[in-house]
Amino acid sequence: MRHILILGGTAEARQLAGRLSHRHDLAITLSLAGRTAAPAEQPVPVRTGGFGGADGLAAYLEAQKIDVLIDATHPYAAVMSAHAAEAASRGNVRLLALRRQPWAGVAGDRWMEVDTIDDAVLALGPAPRHAFLTVGRRDIVAFAAAPQHSYLIRSVDPIDPPLRVPHATYVTARGPFSEADDRELMTKHQIEVVVAKNSGGDATYGKIAAARSLGIGVVMLRRPALPAVTTVETVQDTVAWLDHELAPTERGV
Ligand code: NAP
């Protein structure tokens, strides 16, 4: 029996856990940071909360006798990914990163790419605008520095405390979001610009496609630097990699 630890918090991590949950040769544990109040149901045992840095994760890998670590965190969870790379290399644990391919701009997109959330705030400019923020709870606070804008803020959990600006409307929702629904939402709120992370995947692409069809710009936060580790882009490729890694080596070959 091999023990696999999946670092999750993404749809892919949940799908991977579902794909592996019936395997008799594998024991699967899924790890969540514990950020969302009511996380989605998971098909395998879950542990919740930080490990206590790379040291804590290394100790966990050893104590739980983890054979393979799969970093299926969101591409913007750069701290966790760095800790995973460090702890795995220290403990000689096999590591695979599962990361969606970023979206690529297509004809008709009006993206302004920025490297930091503060640059995203500046990119909105000095004149008041109606902006749709979809960057996640932790990064929302930066927009308090630009109180002249009217914000539509979508998040999984309520933003608490609310953003310290005079004009903010909150929508709590969990994806997937369709292009048609996002177009309707953006039209209703007279949105002039979208602020997004380049998450990749279909579930949150609706707003990007809607912005394109409405002729609206997107301030796109570039992906953070991530450790250079073996990486695949799909759940299917993760399962194939695991099968290959865990296959018994043939004698004499
Ligand atoms: P982060 O900044 O990279 O990590 C901060 C700390 O949170 C880590 O050092 C670790 O604490 C803990 N942590 C993060 N992911 C964890 C996991 N899967 N299991 C256990 N501990 C975890 O992470 P983040 O950007 O805040 O993301 C937190 C979670 O939300 C992740 O599971 C991620 O996949 C998910 N998520 C993030 C985003 C995003 O835009 N950042 C979007 C969607 C989902 P210790 O150092 O104590 O171990």
PDB file of C-alpha atoms and ligand atoms in Angstrom:
ATOM      1  CA  MET A   1       0.000   0.000   0.000  1.00  0.00           C
ATOM      2  CA  ARG A   2       1.482   3.351  -1.037  1.00  0.00           C
ATOM      3  CA  HIS A   3       0.500   6.537   0.769  1.00  0.00           C
ATOM      4  CA  ILE A   4      -0.229   9.544  -1.422  1.00  0.00           C
ATOM      5  CA  LEU A   5      -0.647  13.057  -0.041  1.00  0.00           C
ATOM      6  CA  ILE A   6      -2.506  15.471  -2.300  1.00  0.00           C
ATOM      7  CA  LEU A   7      -2.168  19.170  -1.497  1.00  0.00           C
ATOM      8  CA  GLY A   8      -5.530  20.468  -2.603  1.00  0.00           C
ATOM      9  CA  GLY A   9      -7.898  23.395  -2.605  1.00  0.00           C
ATOM     10  CA  THR A  10      -8.704  23.028  -6.298  1.00  0.00           C
ATOM     11  CA  ALA A  11     -11.284  21.192  -8.414  1.00  0.00           C
ATOM     12  CA  GLU A  12      -8.451  19.134  -9.925  1.00  0.00           C
ATOM     13  CA  ALA A  13      -7.313  17.926  -6.502  1.00  0.00           C
ATOM     14  CA  ARG A  14     -10.862  16.773  -5.745  1.00  0.00           C
ATOM     15  CA  GLN A  15     -11.198  15.081  -9.140  1.00  0.00           C
ATOM     16  CA  LEU A  16      -7.850  13.354  -8.699  1.00  0.00           C
ATOM     17  CA  ALA A  17      -8.864  12.127  -5.237  1.00  0.00           C
ATOM     18  CA  GLY A  18     -12.069  10.766  -6.808  1.00  0.00           C
ATOM     19  CA  ARG A  19     -10.111   8.959  -9.507  1.00  0.00           C
ATOM     20  CA  LEU A  20      -7.776   7.372  -6.951  1.00  0.00           C
ATOM     21  CA  SER A  21     -10.267   6.687  -4.162  1.00  0.00           C
ATOM     22  CA  HIS A  22     -11.196   3.196  -5.444  1.00  0.00           C
ATOM     23  CA  ARG A  23      -7.622   1.996  -5.777  1.00  0.00           C
ATOM     24  CA  HIS A  24      -6.762  -0.818  -3.352  1.00  0.00           C
ATOM     25  CA  ASP A  25      -3.036  -0.265  -3.801  1.00  0.00           C
ATOM     26  CA  LEU A  26      -3.149   3.353  -2.633  1.00  0.00           C
ATOM     27  CA  ALA A  27      -4.036   5.181   0.573  1.00  0.00           C
ATOM     28  CA  ILE A  28      -4.948   8.764  -0.248  1.00  0.00           C
ATOM     29  CA  THR A  29      -5.001  11.784   2.052  1.00  0.00           C
ATOM     30  CA  LEU A  30      -6.116  15.182   0.803  1.00  0.00           C
ATOM     31  CA  SER A  31      -4.795  18.284   2.533  1.00  0.00           C
ATOM     32  CA  LEU A  32      -6.730  21.560   2.668  1.00  0.00           C
ATOM     33  CA  ALA A  33      -5.535  24.875   4.042  1.00  0.00           C
ATOM     34  CA  GLY A  34      -8.869  25.387   5.792  1.00  0.00           C
ATOM     35  CA  ARG A  35      -9.618  28.759   4.222  1.00  0.00           C
ATOM     36  CA  THR A  36     -13.214  28.121   3.108  1.00  0.00           C
ATOM     37  CA  ALA A  37     -15.930  27.856   5.741  1.00  0.00           C
ATOM     38  CA  ALA A  38     -17.802  25.020   4.032  1.00  0.00           C
ATOM     39  CA  PRO A  39     -15.399  23.189   1.723  1.00  0.00           C
ATOM     40  CA  ALA A  40     -16.756  20.909  -0.990  1.00  0.00           C
ATOM     41  CA  GLU A  41     -17.247  17.234  -0.051  1.00  0.00           C
ATOM     42  CA  GLN A  42     -14.150  15.181  -0.732  1.00  0.00           C
ATOM     43  CA  PRO A  43     -14.045  11.520  -1.763  1.00  0.00           C
ATOM     44  CA  VAL A  44     -11.029  10.636   0.456  1.00  0.00           C
ATOM     45  CA  PRO A  45      -9.898  11.353   4.039  1.00  0.00           C
ATOM     46  CA  VAL A  46      -9.038  15.017   4.553  1.00  0.00           C
ATOM     47  CA  ARG A  47      -6.607  16.738   6.886  1.00  0.00           C
ATOM     48  CA  THR A  48      -7.039  20.473   7.364  1.00  0.00           C
ATOM     49  CA  GLY A  49      -4.748  23.399   8.237  1.00  0.00           C
ATOM     50  CA  GLY A  50      -1.161  24.446   7.639  1.00  0.00           C
ATOM     51  CA  PHE A  51       1.721  22.084   8.377  1.00  0.00           C
ATOM     52  CA  GLY A  52       3.937  24.736   9.938  1.00  0.00           C
ATOM     53  CA  GLY A  53       6.164  25.647   7.011  1.00  0.00           C
ATOM     54  CA  ALA A  54       8.497  23.398   5.031  1.00  0.00           C
ATOM     55  CA  ASP A  55       9.834  21.915   8.276  1.00  0.00           C
ATOM     56  CA  GLY A  56       6.342  20.977   9.420  1.00  0.00           C
ATOM     57  CA  LEU A  57       5.521  19.428   6.066  1.00  0.00           C
ATOM     58  CA  ALA A  58       8.800  17.480   6.027  1.00  0.00           C
ATOM     59  CA  ALA A  59       7.981  16.130   9.501  1.00  0.00           C
ATOM     60  CA  TYR A  60       4.467  15.187   8.360  1.00  0.00           C
ATOM     61  CA  LEU A  61       5.771  13.369   5.274  1.00  0.00           C
ATOM     62  CA  GLU A  62       8.093  11.348   7.447  1.00  0.00           C
ATOM     63  CA  ALA A  63       5.615  10.625  10.252  1.00  0.00           C
ATOM     64  CA  GLN A  64       2.867   9.557   7.836  1.00  0.00           C
ATOM     65  CA  LYS A  65       5.291   7.619   5.630  1.00  0.00           C
ATOM     66  CA  ILE A  66       4.176   9.468   2.510  1.00  0.00           C
ATOM     67  CA  ASP A  67       5.503   7.843  -0.675  1.00  0.00           C
ATOM     68  CA  VAL A  68       4.325  10.440  -3.170  1.00  0.00           C
ATOM     69  CA  LEU A  69       3.403  14.096  -2.730  1.00  0.00           C
ATOM     70  CA  ILE A  70       1.137  15.652  -5.328  1.00  0.00           C
ATOM     71  CA  ASP A  71       0.991  19.423  -5.280  1.00  0.00           C
ATOM     72  CA  ALA A  72      -2.412  20.139  -6.773  1.00  0.00           C
ATOM     73  CA  THR A  73      -2.776  23.557  -5.157  1.00  0.00           C
ATOM     74  CA  HIS A  74      -3.949  26.597  -7.084  1.00  0.00           C
ATOM     75  CA  PRO A  75      -1.213  28.130  -9.298  1.00  0.00           C
ATOM     76  CA  TYR A  76      -1.230  31.241  -7.055  1.00  0.00           C
ATOM     77  CA  ALA A  77      -0.555  29.223  -3.878  1.00  0.00           C
ATOM     78  CA  ALA A  78       3.164  29.807  -4.383  1.00  0.00           C
ATOM     79  CA  VAL A  79       4.208  29.544  -0.739  1.00  0.00           C
ATOM     80  CA  MET A  80       2.694  26.092  -0.334  1.00  0.00           C
ATOM     81  CA  SER A  81       4.278  24.953  -3.603  1.00  0.00           C
ATOM     82  CA  ALA A  82       7.707  26.173  -2.490  1.00  0.00           C
ATOM     83  CA  HIS A  83       7.320  24.336   0.826  1.00  0.00           C
ATOM     84  CA  ALA A  84       6.246  21.192  -1.012  1.00  0.00           C
ATOM     85  CA  ALA A  85       9.343  21.279  -3.221  1.00  0.00           C
ATOM     86  CA  GLU A  86      11.649  21.849  -0.270  1.00  0.00           C
ATOM     87  CA  ALA A  87      10.093  19.235   2.029  1.00  0.00           C
ATOM     88  CA  ALA A  88       9.910  16.597  -0.708  1.00  0.00           C
ATOM     89  CA  SER A  89      13.525  17.065  -1.705  1.00  0.00           C
ATOM     90  CA  ARG A  90      14.673  16.981   1.913  1.00  0.00           C
ATOM     91  CA  GLY A  91      12.751  13.784   2.670  1.00  0.00           C
ATOM     92  CA  ASN A  92      13.479  12.196  -0.694  1.00  0.00           C
ATOM     93  CA  VAL A  93       9.751  11.930  -1.402  1.00  0.00           C
ATOM     94  CA  ARG A  94       8.609  11.822  -5.004  1.00  0.00           C
ATOM     95  CA  LEU A  95       6.808  15.014  -5.991  1.00  0.00           C
ATOM     96  CA  LEU A  96       4.541  15.897  -8.879  1.00  0.00           C
ATOM     97  CA  ALA A  97       2.852  19.243  -9.466  1.00  0.00           C
ATOM     98  CA  LEU A  98      -0.560  19.262 -11.125  1.00  0.00           C
ATOM     99  CA  ARG A  99      -1.172  22.718 -12.556  1.00  0.00           C
ATOM    100  CA  ARG A 100      -3.649  23.917 -15.117  1.00  0.00           C
ATOM    101  CA  GLN A 101      -2.261  25.588 -18.166  1.00  0.00           C
ATOM    102  CA  PRO A 102      -2.730  29.359 -17.982  1.00  0.00           C
ATOM    103  CA  TRP A 103      -5.221  30.979 -20.326  1.00  0.00           C
ATOM    104  CA  ALA A 104      -3.704  32.527 -23.432  1.00  0.00           C
ATOM    105  CA  GLY A 105      -5.138  35.722 -24.825  1.00  0.00           C
ATOM    106  CA  VAL A 106      -7.027  35.409 -28.102  1.00  0.00           C
ATOM    107  CA  ALA A 107      -8.124  37.934 -30.715  1.00  0.00           C
ATOM    108  CA  GLY A 108     -10.516  40.428 -29.161  1.00  0.00           C
ATOM    109  CA  ASP A 109      -9.089  40.142 -25.630  1.00  0.00           C
ATOM    110  CA  ARG A 110      -8.022  43.414 -24.047  1.00  0.00           C
ATOM    111  CA  TRP A 111      -5.735  42.281 -21.262  1.00  0.00           C
ATOM    112  CA  MET A 112      -3.357  44.373 -19.240  1.00  0.00           C
ATOM    113  CA  GLU A 113      -0.982  41.976 -17.496  1.00  0.00           C
ATOM    114  CA  VAL A 114       0.504  42.938 -14.133  1.00  0.00           C
ATOM    115  CA  ASP A 115       2.820  41.202 -11.665  1.00  0.00           C
ATOM    116  CA  THR A 116       1.407  42.229  -8.315  1.00  0.00           C
ATOM    117  CA  ILE A 117      -1.949  42.993  -6.775  1.00  0.00           C
ATOM    118  CA  ASP A 118      -0.784  46.565  -6.072  1.00  0.00           C
ATOM    119  CA  ASP A 119      -0.044  46.991  -9.781  1.00  0.00           C
ATOM    120  CA  ALA A 120      -3.552  45.694 -10.504  1.00  0.00           C
ATOM    121  CA  VAL A 121      -4.975  48.421  -8.261  1.00  0.00           C
ATOM    122  CA  LEU A 122      -2.886  51.078 -10.066  1.00  0.00           C
ATOM    123  CA  ALA A 123      -3.937  49.690 -13.453  1.00  0.00           C
ATOM    124  CA  LEU A 124      -7.532  50.734 -12.744  1.00  0.00           C
ATOM    125  CA  GLY A 125      -6.342  54.356 -13.039  1.00  0.00           C
ATOM    126  CA  PRO A 126      -7.306  57.509 -11.149  1.00  0.00           C
ATOM    127  CA  ALA A 127     -10.775  58.044 -12.666  1.00  0.00           C
ATOM    128  CA  PRO A 128     -13.707  56.224 -11.041  1.00  0.00           C
ATOM    129  CA  ARG A 129     -14.664  52.970 -12.783  1.00  0.00           C
ATOM    130  CA  HIS A 130     -16.941  50.000 -12.229  1.00  0.00           C
ATOM    131  CA  ALA A 131     -14.594  47.071 -11.601  1.00  0.00           C
ATOM    132  CA  PHE A 132     -15.387  43.387 -11.158  1.00  0.00           C
ATOM    133  CA  LEU A 133     -12.914  41.816  -8.708  1.00  0.00           C
ATOM    134  CA  THR A 134     -12.436  38.051  -8.808  1.00  0.00           C
ATOM    135  CA  VAL A 135      -9.008  37.745  -7.215  1.00  0.00           C
ATOM    136  CA  GLY A 136      -9.903  35.960  -3.989  1.00  0.00           C
ATOM    137  CA  ARG A 137     -10.518  37.149  -0.472  1.00  0.00           C
ATOM    138  CA  ARG A 138      -6.905  37.629   0.583  1.00  0.00           C
ATOM    139  CA  ASP A 139      -6.016  39.981  -2.282  1.00  0.00           C
ATOM    140  CA  ILE A 140      -9.160  42.101  -2.138  1.00  0.00           C
ATOM    141  CA  VAL A 141      -7.854  44.303   0.693  1.00  0.00           C
ATOM    142  CA  ALA A 142      -5.373  45.998  -1.664  1.00  0.00           C
ATOM    143  CA  PHE A 143      -8.269  47.722  -3.444  1.00  0.00           C
ATOM    144  CA  ALA A 144      -8.999  49.844  -0.363  1.00  0.00           C
ATOM    145  CA  ALA A 145      -6.146  52.003  -1.709  1.00  0.00           C
ATOM    146  CA  ALA A 146      -8.396  53.032  -4.630  1.00  0.00           C
ATOM    147  CA  PRO A 147     -11.722  54.016  -3.022  1.00  0.00           C
ATOM    148  CA  GLN A 148     -12.778  56.096  -6.044  1.00  0.00           C
ATOM    149  CA  HIS A 149     -13.940  52.980  -7.923  1.00  0.00           C
ATOM    150  CA  SER A 150     -17.196  51.037  -7.547  1.00  0.00           C
ATOM    151  CA  TYR A 151     -16.467  47.389  -6.953  1.00  0.00           C
ATOM    152  CA  LEU A 152     -18.403  44.235  -7.638  1.00  0.00           C
ATOM    153  CA  ILE A 153     -16.657  41.560  -5.573  1.00  0.00           C
ATOM    154  CA  ARG A 154     -17.244  37.857  -6.070  1.00  0.00           C
ATOM    155  CA  SER A 155     -15.878  35.339  -3.572  1.00  0.00           C
ATOM    156  CA  VAL A 156     -16.649  31.882  -2.214  1.00  0.00           C
ATOM    157  CA  ASP A 157     -17.004  33.112   1.373  1.00  0.00           C
ATOM    158  CA  PRO A 158     -18.218  36.570   2.456  1.00  0.00           C
ATOM    159  CA  ILE A 159     -15.576  39.303   2.642  1.00  0.00           C
ATOM    160  CA  ASP A 160     -15.329  39.990   6.346  1.00  0.00           C
ATOM    161  CA  PRO A 161     -14.534  42.690   7.288  1.00  0.00           C
ATOM    162  CA  PRO A 162     -15.885  44.369   4.152  1.00  0.00           C
ATOM    163  CA  LEU A 163     -13.575  46.405   1.932  1.00  0.00           C
ATOM    164  CA  ARG A 164     -13.101  49.932   3.281  1.00  0.00           C
ATOM    165  CA  VAL A 165     -14.483  51.752   0.232  1.00  0.00           C
ATOM    166  CA  PRO A 166     -17.761  53.637  -0.234  1.00  0.00           C
ATOM    167  CA  HIS A 167     -19.057  51.623  -3.195  1.00  0.00           C
ATOM    168  CA  ALA A 168     -18.827  47.834  -3.037  1.00  0.00           C
ATOM    169  CA  THR A 169     -21.335  45.127  -3.900  1.00  0.00           C
ATOM    170  CA  TYR A 170     -20.681  41.556  -2.828  1.00  0.00           C
ATOM    171  CA  VAL A 171     -21.634  38.308  -4.518  1.00  0.00           C
ATOM    172  CA  THR A 172     -20.804  34.989  -2.866  1.00  0.00           C
ATOM    173  CA  ALA A 173     -20.757  32.086  -5.288  1.00  0.00           C
ATOM    174  CA  ARG A 174     -18.759  28.990  -6.101  1.00  0.00           C
ATOM    175  CA  GLY A 175     -17.932  28.213  -9.760  1.00  0.00           C
ATOM    176  CA  PRO A 176     -18.248  27.042 -12.419  1.00  0.00           C
ATOM    177  CA  PHE A 177     -19.499  30.261 -13.976  1.00  0.00           C
ATOM    178  CA  SER A 178     -20.770  30.337 -17.541  1.00  0.00           C
ATOM    179  CA  GLU A 179     -19.999  33.079 -20.051  1.00  0.00           C
ATOM    180  CA  ALA A 180     -23.711  33.885 -20.418  1.00  0.00           C
ATOM    181  CA  ASP A 181     -24.248  34.267 -16.652  1.00  0.00           C
ATOM    182  CA  ASP A 182     -21.117  36.375 -16.234  1.00  0.00           C
ATOM    183  CA  ARG A 183     -22.073  38.580 -19.172  1.00  0.00           C
ATOM    184  CA  GLU A 184     -25.474  39.160 -17.587  1.00  0.00           C
ATOM    185  CA  LEU A 185     -23.909  39.929 -14.191  1.00  0.00           C
ATOM    186  CA  MET A 186     -21.362  42.304 -15.705  1.00  0.00           C
ATOM    187  CA  THR A 187     -23.973  44.091 -17.795  1.00  0.00           C
ATOM    188  CA  LYS A 188     -26.304  44.466 -14.813  1.00  0.00           C
ATOM    189  CA  HIS A 189     -23.515  46.072 -12.755  1.00  0.00           C
ATOM    190  CA  GLN A 190     -22.238  48.217 -15.650  1.00  0.00           C
ATOM    191  CA  ILE A 191     -18.803  46.675 -15.318  1.00  0.00           C
ATOM    192  CA  GLU A 192     -16.039  48.488 -17.213  1.00  0.00           C
ATOM    193  CA  VAL A 193     -13.044  46.372 -16.214  1.00  0.00           C
ATOM    194  CA  VAL A 194     -12.423  42.891 -14.758  1.00  0.00           C
ATOM    195  CA  VAL A 195      -9.546  42.076 -12.395  1.00  0.00           C
ATOM    196  CA  ALA A 196      -8.588  38.402 -12.489  1.00  0.00           C
ATOM    197  CA  LYS A 197      -5.885  35.860 -11.820  1.00  0.00           C
ATOM    198  CA  ASN A 198      -4.778  33.691 -14.710  1.00  0.00           C
ATOM    199  CA  SER A 199      -6.179  30.567 -13.085  1.00  0.00           C
ATOM    200  CA  GLY A 200      -6.623  28.560 -16.283  1.00  0.00           C
ATOM    201  CA  GLY A 201      -9.309  25.907 -16.721  1.00  0.00           C
ATOM    202  CA  ASP A 202     -12.949  26.234 -17.738  1.00  0.00           C
ATOM    203  CA  ALA A 203     -14.667  26.879 -14.409  1.00  0.00           C
ATOM    204  CA  THR A 204     -13.805  30.582 -14.168  1.00  0.00           C
ATOM    205  CA  TYR A 205     -13.185  31.392 -17.829  1.00  0.00           C
ATOM    206  CA  GLY A 206     -16.747  32.747 -18.231  1.00  0.00           C
ATOM    207  CA  LYS A 207     -15.774  36.255 -17.099  1.00  0.00           C
ATOM    208  CA  ILE A 208     -12.826  36.345 -19.515  1.00  0.00           C
ATOM    209  CA  ALA A 209     -14.990  35.317 -22.466  1.00  0.00           C
ATOM    210  CA  ALA A 210     -17.728  37.709 -21.322  1.00  0.00           C
ATOM    211  CA  ALA A 211     -15.242  40.596 -21.095  1.00  0.00           C
ATOM    212  CA  ARG A 212     -14.117  39.843 -24.638  1.00  0.00           C
ATOM    213  CA  SER A 213     -17.627  39.788 -26.023  1.00  0.00           C
ATOM    214  CA  LEU A 214     -18.534  43.010 -24.173  1.00  0.00           C
ATOM    215  CA  GLY A 215     -15.315  44.731 -25.329  1.00  0.00           C
ATOM    216  CA  ILE A 216     -14.201  45.198 -21.699  1.00  0.00           C
ATOM    217  CA  GLY A 217     -10.589  45.156 -20.507  1.00  0.00           C
ATOM    218  CA  VAL A 218      -9.151  42.620 -18.073  1.00  0.00           C
ATOM    219  CA  VAL A 219      -6.395  43.445 -15.609  1.00  0.00           C
ATOM    220  CA  MET A 220      -4.738  40.042 -15.459  1.00  0.00           C
ATOM    221  CA  LEU A 221      -2.443  39.189 -12.587  1.00  0.00           C
ATOM    222  CA  ARG A 222       0.454  37.133 -13.951  1.00  0.00           C
ATOM    223  CA  ARG A 223       1.242  33.827 -12.277  1.00  0.00           C
ATOM    224  CA  PRO A 224       3.803  33.864  -9.477  1.00  0.00           C
ATOM    225  CA  ALA A 225       7.141  32.105  -9.814  1.00  0.00           C
ATOM    226  CA  LEU A 226       6.739  28.434  -8.906  1.00  0.00           C
ATOM    227  CA  PRO A 227       9.397  25.834  -8.142  1.00  0.00           C
ATOM    228  CA  ALA A 228      10.786  23.928 -11.118  1.00  0.00           C
ATOM    229  CA  VAL A 229       9.472  20.435 -10.409  1.00  0.00           C
ATOM    230  CA  THR A 230       7.991  17.714 -12.598  1.00  0.00           C
ATOM    231  CA  THR A 231       4.623  19.100 -13.668  1.00  0.00           C
ATOM    232  CA  VAL A 232       1.561  17.837 -15.514  1.00  0.00           C
ATOM    233  CA  GLU A 233      -1.539  19.765 -16.528  1.00  0.00           C
ATOM    234  CA  THR A 234      -4.362  17.255 -16.209  1.00  0.00           C
ATOM    235  CA  VAL A 235      -5.781  14.735 -13.765  1.00  0.00           C
ATOM    236  CA  GLN A 236      -5.418  12.031 -16.407  1.00  0.00           C
ATOM    237  CA  ASP A 237      -1.702  12.748 -16.806  1.00  0.00           C
ATOM    238  CA  THR A 238      -1.296  12.679 -13.031  1.00  0.00           C
ATOM    239  CA  VAL A 239      -2.776   9.177 -12.838  1.00  0.00           C
ATOM    240  CA  ALA A 240      -0.553   8.032 -15.726  1.00  0.00           C
ATOM    241  CA  TRP A 241       2.535   9.496 -14.017  1.00  0.00           C
ATOM    242  CA  LEU A 242       1.622   7.774 -10.731  1.00  0.00           C
ATOM    243  CA  ASP A 243       1.121   4.417 -12.428  1.00  0.00           C
ATOM    244  CA  HIS A 244       4.469   4.762 -14.128  1.00  0.00           C
ATOM    245  CA  GLU A 245       6.273   5.855 -10.944  1.00  0.00           C
ATOM    246  CA  LEU A 246       4.764   3.123  -8.799  1.00  0.00           C
ATOM    247  CA  ALA A 247       5.074   0.278 -11.284  1.00  0.00           C
ATOM    248  CA  PRO A 248       7.381  -2.485 -10.032  1.00  0.00           C
ATOM    249  CA  THR A 249      10.704  -2.319 -11.874  1.00  0.00           C
ATOM    250  CA  GLU A 250      11.389  -5.405 -13.941  1.00  0.00           C
ATOM    251  CA  ARG A 251      14.520  -7.373 -13.066  1.00  0.00           C
ATOM    252  CA  GLY A 252      17.300  -7.236 -15.593  1.00  0.00           C
ATOM    253  CA  VAL A 253      15.778  -4.416 -17.619  1.00  0.00           C
TER     254      VAL A 253
HETATM  255  P1  NAP B   1      -0.185  29.914   0.047  1.00  0.00           P
HETATM  256  O1  NAP B   1      -0.119  31.394   0.223  1.00  0.00           O
HETATM  257  O2  NAP B   1       0.702  29.308  -0.966  1.00  0.00           O
HETATM  258  O3  NAP B   1       0.113  29.175   1.425  1.00  0.00           O
HETATM  259  C1  NAP B   1       0.109  29.823   2.680  1.00  0.00           C
HETATM  260  C2  NAP B   1       0.105  28.764   3.756  1.00  0.00           C
HETATM  261  O4  NAP B   1      -1.168  28.116   3.810  1.00  0.00           O
HETATM  262  C3  NAP B   1       1.095  27.644   3.510  1.00  0.00           C
HETATM  263  O5  NAP B   1       2.389  28.010   3.902  1.00  0.00           O
HETATM  264  C4  NAP B   1       0.487  26.544   4.346  1.00  0.00           C
HETATM  265  O6  NAP B   1       0.708  26.770   5.719  1.00  0.00           O
HETATM  266  C5  NAP B   1      -0.999  26.747   4.124  1.00  0.00           C
HETATM  267  N1  NAP B   1      -1.530  25.946   3.004  1.00  0.00           N
HETATM  268  C6  NAP B   1      -1.751  26.327   1.722  1.00  0.00           C
HETATM  269  N2  NAP B   1      -2.293  25.331   1.011  1.00  0.00           N
HETATM  270  C7  NAP B   1      -2.413  24.282   1.864  1.00  0.00           C
HETATM  271  C8  NAP B   1      -2.910  22.962   1.725  1.00  0.00           C
HETATM  272  N3  NAP B   1      -3.412  22.513   0.556  1.00  0.00           N
HETATM  273  N4  NAP B   1      -2.874  22.162   2.813  1.00  0.00           N
HETATM  274  C9  NAP B   1      -2.379  22.594   4.000  1.00  0.00           C
HETATM  275  N5  NAP B   1      -1.907  23.844   4.190  1.00  0.00           N
HETATM  276  C10 NAP B   1      -1.934  24.678   3.140  1.00  0.00           C
HETATM  277  O7  NAP B   1      -1.674  29.450  -0.196  1.00  0.00           O
HETATM  278  P2  NAP B   1      -2.975  30.314  -0.582  1.00  0.00           P
HETATM  279  O8  NAP B   1      -2.717  31.015  -1.857  1.00  0.00           O
HETATM  280  O9  NAP B   1      -3.394  31.064   0.627  1.00  0.00           O
HETATM  281  O10 NAP B   1      -4.011  29.137  -0.861  1.00  0.00           O
HETATM  282  C11 NAP B   1      -4.612  28.440   0.208  1.00  0.00           C
HETATM  283  C12 NAP B   1      -5.474  27.323  -0.368  1.00  0.00           C
HETATM  284  O11 NAP B   1      -6.466  27.885  -1.230  1.00  0.00           O
HETATM  285  C13 NAP B   1      -4.687  26.320  -1.186  1.00  0.00           C
HETATM  286  O12 NAP B   1      -5.208  25.053  -0.869  1.00  0.00           O
HETATM  287  C14 NAP B   1      -5.003  26.688  -2.627  1.00  0.00           C
HETATM  288  O13 NAP B   1      -4.968  25.564  -3.487  1.00  0.00           O
HETATM  289  C15 NAP B   1      -6.399  27.266  -2.497  1.00  0.00           C
HETATM  290  N6  NAP B   1      -6.703  28.292  -3.503  1.00  0.00           N
HETATM  291  C16 NAP B   1      -5.902  29.385  -3.623  1.00  0.00           C
HETATM  292  C17 NAP B   1      -6.208  30.345  -4.574  1.00  0.00           C
HETATM  293  C18 NAP B   1      -5.338  31.567  -4.758  1.00  0.00           C
HETATM  294  O14 NAP B   1      -5.671  32.398  -5.608  1.00  0.00           O
HETATM  295  N7  NAP B   1      -4.242  31.706  -4.019  1.00  0.00           N
HETATM  296  C19 NAP B   1      -7.323  30.185  -5.392  1.00  0.00           C
HETATM  297  C20 NAP B   1      -8.123  29.044  -5.249  1.00  0.00           C
HETATM  298  C21 NAP B   1      -7.805  28.111  -4.288  1.00  0.00           C
HETATM  299  P3  NAP B   1       1.958  26.148   6.489  1.00  0.00           P
HETATM  300  O15 NAP B   1       3.146  26.935   6.069  1.00  0.00           O
HETATM  301  O16 NAP B   1       1.603  26.311   7.936  1.00  0.00           O
HETATM  302  O17 NAP B   1       2.068  24.702   6.088  1.00  0.00           O
END
